[in-house]
């Protein structure tokens, strides 16, 4: 049972066990951080004028970019032990942080019903998520030692930044005509292929 509503945000205060039961009880998606569960995608019954409400992006451009990036990586990793996961794969960052990313690559066997050792994490930015993707979520991903690269991709304007774990986290900014490099998994792909035919906004 939910104990109380967080006073400063839209999160619901609950235990990890309550969060996992909530997140697995319907087709809604929730993230969890420091004792609070946050609605990421309402259940299918939570539609407005027959359109699903998606708090984590939801635009056609956002959806197309998720699919494009997943397909590019999946094709590049066909002979690799690495597997590409979409936005329905829950990440366990530690005992108090559970997240969903737009695209994730993991290169070793997963021993839990959720991902625990991603190597590459990709977030497609949207107005409702950009602040968290650049801030709080990035800080959480940094603490997970398996994560070697964190990628931000714009959905309203063209933007691809790869943050790479070196001696510290170093950003690599890509632009039209570049090859985007994910060195941790030995994959590169054309920047222009990511956005080809996708109308942003």
Coordinates of C-alpha atoms in Angstrom, one line a residue:
X1 CA 0.0 0.0 0.0
X2 CA 1.3 3.4 -0.9
X3 CA 2.2 5.3 2.2
X4 CA 2.1 8.9 1.1
X5 CA 2.5 11.2 -1.9
X6 CA 5.8 13.1 -2.2
X7 CA 5.2 16.7 -1.3
X8 CA 7.6 18.2 -3.9
X9 CA 7.0 16.2 -7.0
X10 CA 4.6 13.7 -8.7
X11 CA 6.3 10.7 -7.1
X12 CA 4.6 8.2 -4.8
X13 CA 6.5 7.2 -1.7
X14 CA 6.8 3.4 -1.3
X15 CA 9.2 0.5 -0.7
X16 CA 11.1 -1.2 -3.4
X17 CA 8.9 -4.2 -3.0
X18 CA 5.8 -2.1 -3.5
X19 CA 7.3 -0.4 -6.5
X20 CA 8.2 -3.7 -8.2
X21 CA 4.7 -5.1 -7.5
X22 CA 3.1 -1.9 -8.9
X23 CA 5.3 -1.8 -12.0
X24 CA 4.6 -5.5 -12.8
X25 CA 0.9 -5.3 -12.2
X26 CA -0.2 -3.5 -15.4
X27 CA 1.1 -2.2 -18.7
X28 CA 1.9 1.1 -17.1
X29 CA 5.5 1.9 -16.5
X30 CA 7.1 3.4 -13.4
X31 CA 10.6 4.4 -12.5
X32 CA 11.9 4.4 -8.9
X33 CA 14.5 6.6 -7.2
X34 CA 15.3 7.0 -3.5
X35 CA 11.9 5.8 -2.2
X36 CA 9.6 7.4 -4.8
X37 CA 7.9 5.8 -7.8
X38 CA 7.3 8.0 -10.8
X39 CA 4.7 7.4 -13.5
X40 CA 6.5 7.1 -16.9
X41 CA 3.7 5.7 -19.0
X42 CA 0.0 5.4 -17.9
X43 CA -1.8 2.1 -18.3
X44 CA -3.6 1.5 -21.6
X45 CA -6.9 2.6 -19.9
X46 CA -5.3 6.0 -19.3
X47 CA -6.0 7.4 -22.8
X48 CA -7.0 10.9 -23.7
X49 CA -9.3 11.0 -26.8
X50 CA -8.2 7.5 -27.7
X51 CA -4.5 8.6 -27.7
X52 CA -2.1 7.0 -25.2
X53 CA -0.6 9.5 -22.8
X54 CA 3.2 8.9 -22.7
X55 CA 5.1 11.1 -20.3
X56 CA 8.5 9.9 -21.6
X57 CA 8.4 11.4 -25.0
X58 CA 5.5 10.0 -27.0
X59 CA 6.0 12.1 -30.2
X60 CA 6.3 10.3 -33.6
X61 CA 9.8 11.6 -33.9
X62 CA 10.8 10.2 -30.5
X63 CA 9.3 6.8 -31.4
X64 CA 10.9 6.7 -34.8
X65 CA 14.3 7.6 -33.4
X66 CA 14.1 4.9 -30.7
X67 CA 13.3 2.3 -33.4
X68 CA 16.0 3.7 -35.8
X69 CA 18.7 3.6 -33.2
X70 CA 17.7 0.1 -32.0
X71 CA 17.7 -1.2 -35.6
X72 CA 21.1 0.4 -36.4
X73 CA 22.7 -1.2 -33.3
X74 CA 21.0 -4.6 -33.7
X75 CA 22.2 -4.8 -37.3
X76 CA 25.8 -3.9 -36.3
X77 CA 25.8 -6.4 -33.4
X78 CA 24.4 -9.4 -35.2
X79 CA 27.6 -11.4 -34.7
X80 CA 28.3 -10.0 -31.2
X81 CA 27.4 -11.3 -27.7
X82 CA 25.8 -7.9 -27.1
X83 CA 22.0 -7.6 -27.2
X84 CA 20.0 -4.4 -27.9
X85 CA 17.0 -3.8 -25.6
X86 CA 14.1 -1.4 -26.2
X87 CA 12.3 0.9 -23.8
X88 CA 10.3 -1.9 -22.1
X89 CA 13.4 -3.3 -20.5
X90 CA 13.7 -2.2 -16.9
X91 CA 17.2 -1.3 -15.5
X92 CA 18.2 -2.0 -12.0
X93 CA 20.9 0.5 -11.2
X94 CA 21.1 -0.3 -7.5
X95 CA 18.7 -1.3 -4.7
X96 CA 17.0 2.1 -4.7
X97 CA 17.1 3.1 -8.4
X98 CA 15.2 1.5 -11.2
X99 CA 14.9 3.1 -14.6
X100 CA 13.7 2.6 -18.2
X101 CA 16.0 3.9 -21.0
X102 CA 15.0 4.3 -24.6
X103 CA 17.7 1.9 -26.0
X104 CA 20.1 -0.2 -24.0
X105 CA 23.0 -2.5 -25.0
X106 CA 24.2 -5.2 -22.6
X107 CA 27.0 -7.6 -23.5
X108 CA 26.8 -10.2 -20.8
X109 CA 24.2 -12.6 -19.5
X110 CA 21.5 -11.1 -17.4
X111 CA 20.8 -13.0 -14.2
X112 CA 17.7 -11.1 -13.1
X113 CA 14.4 -10.4 -14.7
X114 CA 15.7 -6.9 -15.4
X115 CA 18.9 -5.5 -16.8
X116 CA 21.7 -5.0 -14.3
X117 CA 24.9 -4.5 -16.4
X118 CA 24.2 -2.3 -19.5
X119 CA 27.2 -1.1 -21.4
X120 CA 25.5 1.6 -23.6
X121 CA 22.5 3.6 -22.5
X122 CA 20.7 5.9 -25.0
X123 CA 18.0 8.5 -24.2
X124 CA 16.0 10.3 -26.9
X125 CA 15.4 13.8 -25.5
X126 CA 11.9 15.3 -25.3
X127 CA 10.7 18.4 -23.5
X128 CA 9.3 16.4 -20.6
X129 CA 12.4 14.3 -20.0
X130 CA 15.4 16.3 -21.1
X131 CA 16.2 17.9 -17.8
X132 CA 16.2 14.5 -16.0
X133 CA 18.1 12.8 -18.9
X134 CA 20.8 15.4 -18.7
X135 CA 20.9 15.6 -15.0
X136 CA 19.6 13.1 -12.4
X137 CA 19.4 10.0 -14.7
X138 CA 22.9 10.7 -16.1
X139 CA 24.3 10.9 -12.5
X140 CA 22.6 7.5 -11.7
X141 CA 24.0 5.9 -14.8
X142 CA 27.5 7.1 -14.1
X143 CA 27.5 5.2 -10.8
X144 CA 26.9 1.9 -12.6
X145 CA 30.3 0.7 -13.5
X146 CA 29.2 -1.4 -16.4
X147 CA 28.0 1.7 -18.3
X148 CA 30.8 2.9 -20.6
X149 CA 28.8 5.3 -22.9
X150 CA 25.7 7.4 -22.4
X151 CA 24.1 8.8 -25.6
X152 CA 21.7 11.7 -25.9
X153 CA 19.8 12.1 -29.1
X154 CA 17.6 15.1 -29.9
X155 CA 14.0 14.6 -31.1
X156 CA 13.1 18.3 -31.7
X157 CA 16.4 19.3 -33.3
X158 CA 19.3 17.3 -34.5
X159 CA 21.7 16.5 -31.7
X160 CA 23.9 13.5 -30.9
X161 CA 26.2 13.6 -27.9
X162 CA 28.1 10.5 -26.7
X163 CA 29.4 10.7 -23.1
X164 CA 32.3 8.3 -22.8
X165 CA 33.8 6.9 -19.6
X166 CA 37.5 7.6 -19.9
X167 CA 39.5 9.0 -16.9
X168 CA 36.4 11.1 -16.4
X169 CA 33.2 11.4 -18.5
X170 CA 34.0 13.1 -21.7
X171 CA 31.4 14.4 -24.2
X172 CA 31.8 13.8 -27.9
X173 CA 29.5 16.0 -30.1
X174 CA 28.6 14.7 -33.5
X175 CA 27.1 16.5 -36.5
X176 CA 25.9 15.9 -40.1
X177 CA 28.5 14.0 -42.1
X178 CA 30.1 12.4 -39.1
X179 CA 30.3 8.7 -38.2
X180 CA 28.9 8.3 -34.6
X181 CA 31.3 6.0 -32.7
X182 CA 30.4 3.8 -29.8
X183 CA 33.8 2.5 -28.9
X184 CA 32.7 0.3 -26.0
X185 CA 30.8 -2.0 -28.3
X186 CA 32.9 -1.4 -31.5
X187 CA 30.1 0.1 -33.5
X188 CA 29.9 3.1 -35.7
X189 CA 27.1 4.4 -37.9
X190 CA 26.4 7.5 -40.0
X191 CA 24.9 10.5 -38.2
X192 CA 22.8 11.2 -41.2
X193 CA 21.3 7.7 -41.1
X194 CA 19.8 8.4 -37.7
X195 CA 17.7 11.3 -38.8
X196 CA 17.0 10.3 -42.4
X197 CA 13.3 10.7 -43.3
X198 CA 12.3 11.6 -39.7
X199 CA 10.4 14.8 -39.2
X200 CA 11.5 16.4 -36.0
X201 CA 9.3 18.3 -33.5

